[in-house]
Tab-separated table of C-alpha atoms and ligand atoms in Angstrom:
chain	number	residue	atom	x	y	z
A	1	UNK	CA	0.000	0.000	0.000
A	2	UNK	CA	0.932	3.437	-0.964
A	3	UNK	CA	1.268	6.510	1.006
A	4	UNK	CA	-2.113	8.795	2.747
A	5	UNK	CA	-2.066	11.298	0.034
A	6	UNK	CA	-3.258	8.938	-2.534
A	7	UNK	CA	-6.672	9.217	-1.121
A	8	UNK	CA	-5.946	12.833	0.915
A	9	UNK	CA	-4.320	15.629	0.890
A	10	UNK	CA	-1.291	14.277	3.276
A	11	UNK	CA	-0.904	17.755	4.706
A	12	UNK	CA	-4.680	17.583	5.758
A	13	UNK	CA	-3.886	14.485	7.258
A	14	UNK	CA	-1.325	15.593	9.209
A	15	UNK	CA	-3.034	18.752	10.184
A	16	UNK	CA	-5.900	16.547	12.072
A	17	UNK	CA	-3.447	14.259	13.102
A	18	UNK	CA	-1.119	16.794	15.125
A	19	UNK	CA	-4.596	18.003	16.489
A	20	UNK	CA	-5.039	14.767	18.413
A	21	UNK	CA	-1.172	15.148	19.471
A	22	UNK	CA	-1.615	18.344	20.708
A	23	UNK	CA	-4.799	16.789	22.589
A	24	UNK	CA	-2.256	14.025	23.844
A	25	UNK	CA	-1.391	13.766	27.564
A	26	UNK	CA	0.203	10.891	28.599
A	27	UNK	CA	-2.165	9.049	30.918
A	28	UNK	CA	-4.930	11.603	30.595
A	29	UNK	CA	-5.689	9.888	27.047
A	30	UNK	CA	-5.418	6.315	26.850
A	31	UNK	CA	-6.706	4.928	23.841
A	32	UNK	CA	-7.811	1.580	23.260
A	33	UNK	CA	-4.936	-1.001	21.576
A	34	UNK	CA	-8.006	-2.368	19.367
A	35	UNK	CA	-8.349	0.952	18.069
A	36	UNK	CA	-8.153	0.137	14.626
A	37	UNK	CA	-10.637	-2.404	14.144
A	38	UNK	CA	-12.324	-0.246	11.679
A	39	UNK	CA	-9.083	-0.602	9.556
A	40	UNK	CA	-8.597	-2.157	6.625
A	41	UNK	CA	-6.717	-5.469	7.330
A	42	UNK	CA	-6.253	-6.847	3.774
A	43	UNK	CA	-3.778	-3.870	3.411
A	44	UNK	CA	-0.630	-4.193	5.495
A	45	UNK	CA	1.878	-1.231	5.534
A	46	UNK	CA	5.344	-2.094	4.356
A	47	UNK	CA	8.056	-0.988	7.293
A	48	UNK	CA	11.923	-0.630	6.457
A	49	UNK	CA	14.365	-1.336	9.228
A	50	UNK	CA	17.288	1.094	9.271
A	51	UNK	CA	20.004	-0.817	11.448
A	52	UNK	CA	19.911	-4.675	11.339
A	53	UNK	CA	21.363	-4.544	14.885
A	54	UNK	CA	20.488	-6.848	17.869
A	55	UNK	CA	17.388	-5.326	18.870
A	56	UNK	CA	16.543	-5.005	14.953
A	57	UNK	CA	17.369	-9.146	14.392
A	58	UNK	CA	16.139	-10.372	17.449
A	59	UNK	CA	13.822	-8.535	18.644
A	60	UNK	CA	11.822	-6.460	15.796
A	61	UNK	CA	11.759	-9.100	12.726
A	62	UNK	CA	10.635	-11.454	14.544
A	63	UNK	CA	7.913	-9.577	15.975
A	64	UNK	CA	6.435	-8.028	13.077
A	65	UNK	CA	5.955	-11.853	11.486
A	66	UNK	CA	2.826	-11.541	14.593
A	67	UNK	CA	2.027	-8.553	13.253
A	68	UNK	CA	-0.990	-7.807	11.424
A	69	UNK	CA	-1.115	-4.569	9.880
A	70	UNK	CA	2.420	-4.085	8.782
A	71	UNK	CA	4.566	-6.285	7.304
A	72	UNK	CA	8.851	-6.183	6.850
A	73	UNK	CA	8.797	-5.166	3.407
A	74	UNK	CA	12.434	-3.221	3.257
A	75	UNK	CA	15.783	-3.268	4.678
A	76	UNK	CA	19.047	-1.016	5.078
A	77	UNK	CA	21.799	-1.807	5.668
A	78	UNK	CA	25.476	-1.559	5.167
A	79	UNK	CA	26.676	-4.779	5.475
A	80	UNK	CA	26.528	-6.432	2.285
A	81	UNK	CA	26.431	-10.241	3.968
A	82	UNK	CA	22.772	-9.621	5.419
A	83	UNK	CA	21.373	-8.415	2.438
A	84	UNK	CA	20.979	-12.352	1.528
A	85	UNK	CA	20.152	-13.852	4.767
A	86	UNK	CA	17.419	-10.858	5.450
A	87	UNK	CA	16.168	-11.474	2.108
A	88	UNK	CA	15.780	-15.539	2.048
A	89	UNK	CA	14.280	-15.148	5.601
A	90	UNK	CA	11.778	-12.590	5.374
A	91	UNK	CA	11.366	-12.944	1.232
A	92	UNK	CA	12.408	-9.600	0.930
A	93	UNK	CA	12.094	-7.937	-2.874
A	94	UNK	CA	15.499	-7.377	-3.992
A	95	UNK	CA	14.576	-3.525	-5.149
A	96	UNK	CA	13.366	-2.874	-1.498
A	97	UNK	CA	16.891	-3.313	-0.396
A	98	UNK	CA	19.207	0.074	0.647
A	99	UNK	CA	22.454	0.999	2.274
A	100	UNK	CA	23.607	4.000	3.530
A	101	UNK	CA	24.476	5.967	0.558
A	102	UNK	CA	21.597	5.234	-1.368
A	103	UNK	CA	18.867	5.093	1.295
A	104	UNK	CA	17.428	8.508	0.104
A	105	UNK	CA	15.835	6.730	-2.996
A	106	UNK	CA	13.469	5.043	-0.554
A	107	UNK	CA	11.479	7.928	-1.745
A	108	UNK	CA	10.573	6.348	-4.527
A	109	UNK	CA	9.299	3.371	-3.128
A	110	UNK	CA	5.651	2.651	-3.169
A	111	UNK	CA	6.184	-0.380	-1.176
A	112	UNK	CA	8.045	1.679	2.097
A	113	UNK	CA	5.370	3.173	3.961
A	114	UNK	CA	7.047	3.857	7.342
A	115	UNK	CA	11.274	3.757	8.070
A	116	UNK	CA	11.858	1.814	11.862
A	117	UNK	CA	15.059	3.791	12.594
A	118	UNK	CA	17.322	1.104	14.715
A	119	UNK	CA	20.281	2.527	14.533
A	120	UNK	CA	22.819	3.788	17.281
A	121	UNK	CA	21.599	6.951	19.050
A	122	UNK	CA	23.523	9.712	17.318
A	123	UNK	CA	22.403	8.377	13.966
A	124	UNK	CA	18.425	8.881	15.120
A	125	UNK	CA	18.062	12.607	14.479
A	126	UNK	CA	19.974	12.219	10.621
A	127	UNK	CA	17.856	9.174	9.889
A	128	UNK	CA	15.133	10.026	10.805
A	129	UNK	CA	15.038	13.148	9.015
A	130	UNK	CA	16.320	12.149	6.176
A	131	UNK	CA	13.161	8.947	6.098
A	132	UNK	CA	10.782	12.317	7.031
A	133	UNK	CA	11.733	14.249	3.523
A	134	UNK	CA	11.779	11.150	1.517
A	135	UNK	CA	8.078	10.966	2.559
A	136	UNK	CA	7.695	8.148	4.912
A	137	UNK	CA	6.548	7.845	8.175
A	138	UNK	CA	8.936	7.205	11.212
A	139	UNK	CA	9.416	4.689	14.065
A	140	UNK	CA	12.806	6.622	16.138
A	141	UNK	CA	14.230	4.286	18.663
A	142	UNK	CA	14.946	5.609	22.270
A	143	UNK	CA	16.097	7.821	23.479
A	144	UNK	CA	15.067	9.528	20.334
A	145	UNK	CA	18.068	11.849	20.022
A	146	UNK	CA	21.266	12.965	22.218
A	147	UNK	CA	18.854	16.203	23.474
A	148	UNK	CA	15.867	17.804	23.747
A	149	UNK	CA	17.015	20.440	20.492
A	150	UNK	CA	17.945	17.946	18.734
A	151	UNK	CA	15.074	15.919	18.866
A	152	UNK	CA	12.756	19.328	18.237
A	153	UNK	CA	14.590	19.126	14.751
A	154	UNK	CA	13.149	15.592	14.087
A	155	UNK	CA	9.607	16.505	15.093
A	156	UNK	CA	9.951	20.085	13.066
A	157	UNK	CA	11.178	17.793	10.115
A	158	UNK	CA	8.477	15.293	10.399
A	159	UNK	CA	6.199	18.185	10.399
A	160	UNK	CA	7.718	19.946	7.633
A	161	UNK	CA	7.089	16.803	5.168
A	162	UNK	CA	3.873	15.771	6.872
A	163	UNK	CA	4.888	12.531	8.478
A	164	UNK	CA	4.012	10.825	11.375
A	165	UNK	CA	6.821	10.384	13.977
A	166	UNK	CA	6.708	7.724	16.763
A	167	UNK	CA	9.116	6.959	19.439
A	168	UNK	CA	9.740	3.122	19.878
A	169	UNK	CA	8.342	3.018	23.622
A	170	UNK	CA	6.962	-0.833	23.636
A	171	UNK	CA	5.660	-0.403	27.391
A	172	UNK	CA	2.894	1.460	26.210
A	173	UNK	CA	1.651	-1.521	24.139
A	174	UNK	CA	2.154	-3.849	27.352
A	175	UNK	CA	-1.367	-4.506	29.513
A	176	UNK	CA	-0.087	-4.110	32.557
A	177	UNK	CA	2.040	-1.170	32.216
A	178	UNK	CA	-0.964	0.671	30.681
A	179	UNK	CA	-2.930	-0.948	33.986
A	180	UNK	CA	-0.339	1.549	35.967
A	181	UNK	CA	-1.021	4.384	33.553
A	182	UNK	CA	-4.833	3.949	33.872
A	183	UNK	CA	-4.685	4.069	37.696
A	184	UNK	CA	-2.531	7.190	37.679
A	185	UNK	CA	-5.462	8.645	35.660
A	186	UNK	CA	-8.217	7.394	37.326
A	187	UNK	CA	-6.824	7.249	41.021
A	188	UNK	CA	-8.974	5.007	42.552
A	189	UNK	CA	-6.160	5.324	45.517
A	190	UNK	CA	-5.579	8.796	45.131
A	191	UNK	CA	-2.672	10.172	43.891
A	192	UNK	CA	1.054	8.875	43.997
A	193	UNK	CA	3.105	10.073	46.275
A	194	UNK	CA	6.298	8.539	45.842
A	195	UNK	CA	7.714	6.471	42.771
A	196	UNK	CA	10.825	4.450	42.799
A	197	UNK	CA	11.648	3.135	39.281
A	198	UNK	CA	15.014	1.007	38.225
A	199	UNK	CA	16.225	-0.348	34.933
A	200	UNK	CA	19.646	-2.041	35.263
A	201	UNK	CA	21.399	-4.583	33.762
A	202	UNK	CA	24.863	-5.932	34.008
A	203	UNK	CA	26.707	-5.097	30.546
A	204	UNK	CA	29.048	-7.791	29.559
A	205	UNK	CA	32.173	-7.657	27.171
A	206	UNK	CA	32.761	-4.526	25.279
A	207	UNK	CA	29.437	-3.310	23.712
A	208	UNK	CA	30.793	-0.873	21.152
A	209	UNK	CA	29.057	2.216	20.340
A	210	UNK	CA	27.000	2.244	23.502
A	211	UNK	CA	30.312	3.119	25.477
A	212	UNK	CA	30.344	5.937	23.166
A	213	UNK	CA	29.899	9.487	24.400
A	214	UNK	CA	29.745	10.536	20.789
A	215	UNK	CA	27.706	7.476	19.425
A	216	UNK	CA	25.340	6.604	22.551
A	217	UNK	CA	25.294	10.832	24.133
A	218	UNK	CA	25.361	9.150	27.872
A	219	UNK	CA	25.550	5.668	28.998
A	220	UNK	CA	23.077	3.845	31.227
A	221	UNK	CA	20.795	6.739	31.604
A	222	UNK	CA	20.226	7.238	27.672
A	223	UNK	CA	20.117	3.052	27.726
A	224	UNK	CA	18.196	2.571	30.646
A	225	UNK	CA	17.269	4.999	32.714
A	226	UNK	CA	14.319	6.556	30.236
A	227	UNK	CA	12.644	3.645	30.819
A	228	UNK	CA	12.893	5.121	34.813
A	229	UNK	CA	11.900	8.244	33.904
A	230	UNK	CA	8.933	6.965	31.804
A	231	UNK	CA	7.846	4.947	34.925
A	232	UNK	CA	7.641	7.663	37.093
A	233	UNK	CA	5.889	9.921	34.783
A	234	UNK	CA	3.128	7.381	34.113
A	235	UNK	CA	2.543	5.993	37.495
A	236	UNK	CA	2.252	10.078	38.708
A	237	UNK	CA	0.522	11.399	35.293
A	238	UNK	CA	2.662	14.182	35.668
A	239	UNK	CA	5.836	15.877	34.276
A	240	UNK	CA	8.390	16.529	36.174
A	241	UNK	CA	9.106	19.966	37.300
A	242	UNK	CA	13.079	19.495	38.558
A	243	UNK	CA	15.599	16.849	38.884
A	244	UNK	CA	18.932	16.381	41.415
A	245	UNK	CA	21.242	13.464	40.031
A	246	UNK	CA	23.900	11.249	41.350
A	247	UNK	CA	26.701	9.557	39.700
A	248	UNK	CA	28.684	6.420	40.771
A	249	UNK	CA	31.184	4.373	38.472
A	250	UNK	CA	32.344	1.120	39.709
A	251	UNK	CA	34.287	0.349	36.858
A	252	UNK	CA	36.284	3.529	36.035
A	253	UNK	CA	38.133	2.666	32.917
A	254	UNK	CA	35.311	0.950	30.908
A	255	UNK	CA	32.544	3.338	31.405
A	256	UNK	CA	35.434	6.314	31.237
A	257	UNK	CA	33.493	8.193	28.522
A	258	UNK	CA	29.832	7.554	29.710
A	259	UNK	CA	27.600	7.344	33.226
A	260	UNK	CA	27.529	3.955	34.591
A	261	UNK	CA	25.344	4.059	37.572
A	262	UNK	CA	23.027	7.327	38.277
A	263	UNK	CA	20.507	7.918	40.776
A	264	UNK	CA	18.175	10.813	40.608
A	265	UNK	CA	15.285	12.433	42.467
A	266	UNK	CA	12.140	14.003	40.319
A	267	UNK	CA	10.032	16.381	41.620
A	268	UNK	CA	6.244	16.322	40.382
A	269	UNK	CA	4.203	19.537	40.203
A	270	UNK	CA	0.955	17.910	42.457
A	271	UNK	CA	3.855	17.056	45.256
A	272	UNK	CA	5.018	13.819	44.563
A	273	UNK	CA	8.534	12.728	44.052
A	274	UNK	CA	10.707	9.789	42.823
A	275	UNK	CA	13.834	8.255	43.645
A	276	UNK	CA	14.893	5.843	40.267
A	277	UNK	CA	18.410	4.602	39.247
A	278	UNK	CA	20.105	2.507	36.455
A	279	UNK	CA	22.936	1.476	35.815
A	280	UNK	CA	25.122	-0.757	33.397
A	281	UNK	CA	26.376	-2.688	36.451
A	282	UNK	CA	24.049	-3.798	38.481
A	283	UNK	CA	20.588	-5.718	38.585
A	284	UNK	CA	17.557	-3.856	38.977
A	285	UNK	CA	13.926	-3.700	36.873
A	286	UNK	CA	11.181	-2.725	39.347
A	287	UNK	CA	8.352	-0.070	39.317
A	288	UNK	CA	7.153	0.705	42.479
A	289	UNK	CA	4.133	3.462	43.221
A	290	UNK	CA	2.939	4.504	46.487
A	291	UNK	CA	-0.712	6.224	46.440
A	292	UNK	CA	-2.450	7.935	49.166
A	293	UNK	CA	-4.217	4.744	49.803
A	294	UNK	CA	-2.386	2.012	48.465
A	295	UNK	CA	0.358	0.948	46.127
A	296	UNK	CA	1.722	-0.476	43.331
A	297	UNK	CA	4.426	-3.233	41.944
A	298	UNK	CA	5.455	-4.195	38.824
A	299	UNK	CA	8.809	-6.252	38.739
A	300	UNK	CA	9.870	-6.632	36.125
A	301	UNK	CA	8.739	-3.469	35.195
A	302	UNK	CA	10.597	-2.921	31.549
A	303	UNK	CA	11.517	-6.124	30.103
A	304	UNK	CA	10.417	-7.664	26.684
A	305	UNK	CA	7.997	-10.220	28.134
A	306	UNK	CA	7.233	-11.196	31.963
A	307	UNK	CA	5.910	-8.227	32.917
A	308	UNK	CA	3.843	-8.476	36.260
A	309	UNK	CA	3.403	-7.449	39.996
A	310	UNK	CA	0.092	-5.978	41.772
A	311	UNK	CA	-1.930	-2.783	42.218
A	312	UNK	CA	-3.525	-3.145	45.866
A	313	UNK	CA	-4.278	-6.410	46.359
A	314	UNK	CA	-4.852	-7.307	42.287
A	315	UNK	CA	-2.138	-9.385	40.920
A	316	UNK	CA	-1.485	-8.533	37.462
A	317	UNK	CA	-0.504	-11.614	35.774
A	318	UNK	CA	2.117	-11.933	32.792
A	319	UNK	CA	0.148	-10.867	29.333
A	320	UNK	CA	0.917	-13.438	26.270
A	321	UNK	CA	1.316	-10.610	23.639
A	322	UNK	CA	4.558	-9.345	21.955
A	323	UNK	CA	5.205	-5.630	23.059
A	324	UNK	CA	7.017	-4.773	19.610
A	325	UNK	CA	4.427	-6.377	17.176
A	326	UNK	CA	1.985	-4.548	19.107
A	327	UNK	CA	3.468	-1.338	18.782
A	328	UNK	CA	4.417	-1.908	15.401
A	329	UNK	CA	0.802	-2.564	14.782
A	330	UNK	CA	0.086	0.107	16.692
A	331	UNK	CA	1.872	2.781	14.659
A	332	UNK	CA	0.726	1.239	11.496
A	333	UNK	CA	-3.144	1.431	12.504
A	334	UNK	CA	-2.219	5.217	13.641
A	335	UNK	CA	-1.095	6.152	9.760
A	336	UNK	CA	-3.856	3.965	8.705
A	337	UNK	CA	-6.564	5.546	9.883
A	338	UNK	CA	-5.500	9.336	10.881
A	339	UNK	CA	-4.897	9.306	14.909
A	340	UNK	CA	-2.078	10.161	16.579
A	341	UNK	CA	0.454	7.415	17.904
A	342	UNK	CA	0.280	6.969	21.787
A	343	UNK	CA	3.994	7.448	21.306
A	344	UNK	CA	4.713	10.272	19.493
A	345	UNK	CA	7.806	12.591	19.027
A	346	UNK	CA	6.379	14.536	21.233
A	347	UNK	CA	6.364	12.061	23.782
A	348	UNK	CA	10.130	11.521	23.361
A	349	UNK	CA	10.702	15.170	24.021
A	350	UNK	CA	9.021	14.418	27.415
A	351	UNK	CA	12.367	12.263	28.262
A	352	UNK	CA	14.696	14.317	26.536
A	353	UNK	CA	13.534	17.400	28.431
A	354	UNK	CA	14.467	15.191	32.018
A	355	UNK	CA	17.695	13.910	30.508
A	356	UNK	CA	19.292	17.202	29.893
A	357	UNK	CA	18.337	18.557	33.306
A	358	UNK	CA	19.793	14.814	34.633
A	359	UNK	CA	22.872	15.631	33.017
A	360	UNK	CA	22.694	19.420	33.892
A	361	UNK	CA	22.919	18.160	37.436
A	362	UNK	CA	25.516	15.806	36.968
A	363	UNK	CA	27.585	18.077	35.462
A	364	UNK	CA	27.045	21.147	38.080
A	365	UNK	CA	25.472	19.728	41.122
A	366	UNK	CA	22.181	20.054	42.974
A	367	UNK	CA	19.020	20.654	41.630
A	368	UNK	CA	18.161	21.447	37.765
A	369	UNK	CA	14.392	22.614	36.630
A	370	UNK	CA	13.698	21.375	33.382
A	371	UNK	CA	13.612	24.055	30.600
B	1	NAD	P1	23.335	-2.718	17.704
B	1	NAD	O1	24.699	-2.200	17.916
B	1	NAD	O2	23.096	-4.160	17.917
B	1	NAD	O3	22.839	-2.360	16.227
B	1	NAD	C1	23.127	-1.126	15.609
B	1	NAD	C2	23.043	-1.266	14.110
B	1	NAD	O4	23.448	-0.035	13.519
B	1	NAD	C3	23.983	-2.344	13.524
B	1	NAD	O5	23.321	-3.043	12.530
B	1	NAD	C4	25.117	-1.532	12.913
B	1	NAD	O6	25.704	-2.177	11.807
B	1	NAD	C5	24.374	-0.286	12.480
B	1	NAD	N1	25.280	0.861	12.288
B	1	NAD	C6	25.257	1.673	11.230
B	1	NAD	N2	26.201	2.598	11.334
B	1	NAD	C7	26.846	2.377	12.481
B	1	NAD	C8	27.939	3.011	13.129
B	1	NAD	N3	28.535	4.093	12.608
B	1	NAD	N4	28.356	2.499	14.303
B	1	NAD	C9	27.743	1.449	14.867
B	1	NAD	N5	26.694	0.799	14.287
B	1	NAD	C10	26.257	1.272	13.105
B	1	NAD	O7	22.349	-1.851	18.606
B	1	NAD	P2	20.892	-2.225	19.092
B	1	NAD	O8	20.961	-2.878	20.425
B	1	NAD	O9	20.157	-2.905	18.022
B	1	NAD	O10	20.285	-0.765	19.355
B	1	NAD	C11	19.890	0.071	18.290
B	1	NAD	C12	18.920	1.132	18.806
B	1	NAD	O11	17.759	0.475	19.309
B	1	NAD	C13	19.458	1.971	19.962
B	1	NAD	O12	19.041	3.295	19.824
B	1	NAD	C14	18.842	1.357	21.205
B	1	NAD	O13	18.639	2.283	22.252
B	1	NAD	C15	17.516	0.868	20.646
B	1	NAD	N6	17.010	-0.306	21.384
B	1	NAD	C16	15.729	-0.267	21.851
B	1	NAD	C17	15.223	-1.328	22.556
B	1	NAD	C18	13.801	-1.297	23.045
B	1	NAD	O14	13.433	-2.161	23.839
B	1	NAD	N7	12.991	-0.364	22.602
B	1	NAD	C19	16.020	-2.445	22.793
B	1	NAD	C20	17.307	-2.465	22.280
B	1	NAD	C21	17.804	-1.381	21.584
């Protein structure tokens, strides 16, 4: 399937679609996952993976053979080798394959209507403004850029050409994460009061570009610790108003360049606060919300499947769905039929916005407002 304008105007299309993002509010608006069933399901849109990375070849293809509404119908890559193996697996049309140089061609491509951008994190921004003025529609991985201005230019460029932009948040397409958001909207125990989010995971070997000030713009925060700041903004269903961070490195000389281990306090407008960390050496994945009368677990809180815990005294069991295929199908159904991704660029900012204050405070010390 081709591109909106075929049957619109793509800039009126946009036009009502930024009008539901401007609408948007994190938990305020949560919009059903079966959203779409009025869409057409005999016409899958074709997605192009930028970055056939781990997350890309595990995670992502695999996923989107469960999806429904899109379908892997391009590839790019540099790397001449997985051009065949892509291609036998996932019967890939030869003319749907790019590399680096020659990606901006995609514009010609009736097949490629959305661009997954995989790639490291200082490649998001070019990518994905590059996939905005060749006319498709864009999934950005987190964190979407290095900071907050940068990732305004990807939302002004998806604007510009009348895309779509989505940040790859998963969580939002997992049950029992959006159980968390729906109590933060509907407080049936009041409001939170205190949130303590982690996202940690031991990093083995040497893991390239993410120890990478230039490549990765930070280390287990960028990694990591957005999915703590995402935690704590949807169990309050606020945004933070100021930040104070910590930094710890047990291993000086391989995380040299970038943070290994941060802890940092949020302040919430309505009077709650937070206490989160990550790391990239240590063990930690728990969501943990304290209401005025009650509270909340979910541990673990951000992986890719075996998400659970309780709300009061409700257990909230592990979901059988597949986060990415969901959200894939999620973004898909959102160009479909007109309304705004749950996740979009805007939402990204959101994280950006904390993560420059984070490292505001790590660089000078004590508290940082968010500007
Ligand atoms: P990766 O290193 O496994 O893959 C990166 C890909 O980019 C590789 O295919 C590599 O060849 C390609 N590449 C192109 N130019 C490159 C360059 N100059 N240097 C290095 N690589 C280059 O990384 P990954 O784990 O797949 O992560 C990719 C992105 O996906 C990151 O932004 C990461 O934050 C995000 N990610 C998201 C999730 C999630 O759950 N949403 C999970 C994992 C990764």
């Amino acid at each position: 399937m081709n591109r909106l304008n075929r049957t619109s105007s793509r800039r009126d299309f946009v036009t009502r679609v930024s009008a539901g993002i401007g609408a948007f509010s994190l938990v305020n608006a949560l919009p059903s996952l079966s959203a779409a069933s009025s869409v057409n399901k005999s016409s899958k849109l074709g997605i192009a993976f930028i970055g056939l990375g781990n997350y890309a070849t595990k995670q992502l293809a695999p996923a989107m053979e469960q999806a429904e509404d899109c379908y892997l119908a391009g590839i790019v890559t540099g790397t001449k080798a997985k051009e065949a193996v892509w291609r036998e697996k996932y019967g890939i049309k030869k003319e749907n394959i790019y590399n680096y140089e020659n990606f901006d061609l995609i514009a010609a491509n009736a097949d490629i209507d959305i661009v997954y951008v995989v790639l490291p994190n200082s490649m998001h921004a070019e990518y994905t403004i590059r996939a905005a003025k060749a006319g498709k529609h864009v999934i950005c991985e987190k964190p979407m850029a290095l900071t907050a201005k940068e990732g305004q230019t990807m939302i002004d460029a998806c604007e510009k050409y009348n895309v779509l932009l989505s940040i790859g948040y998963r969580l939002h397409f997992d049950p029992n994460t959006r159980e968390i958001m729906k109590v933060a909207a509907e407080k049936p125990y009041g409001k939170a009061q205190y949130v303590h989010s982690e996202a940690a995971f031991i990093m083995g070997g040497n893991k390239g570009w993410r120890l990478s000030k230039e490549m990765a713009g930070g280390g287990a925060m960028m990694d990591m610790g957005i999915y703590s700041i995402q935690a704590a903004r949807y169990a309050t269903g606020e945004e933070p108003i100021a930040v104070r961070a910590q930094e710890y490195k047990t291993d000086q000389d391989k995380f040299k360049e970038v943070d290994e281990t941060v802890t940092w306090q949020m302040e919430f407008p309505g009077g709650a606060y937070s206490n989160s960390m990550t790391s990239y050496n240590a063990r930690a994945n728990r969501l943990y919300v304290s209401y005025q009368k009650g509270a909340a677990l979910l541990e673990p809180a951000t992986k890719y499947t075996g998400i659970k815990g309780n709300i009061q005294k409700r257990v909230l069991e592990v979901q059988p769905i597949n986060q990415q295929a969901r959200q894939m199908d999620g973004f898909a159904q959102s160009v479909k039929s007109g309304t705004p991704s749950i996740v979009p660029g805007e939402e990204g900012m959101r994280d950006m916005r904390v993560i420059d204050a984070i490292y505001r405070s790590l660089a000078n010390g004590g508290r940082r407002e968010l500007i």
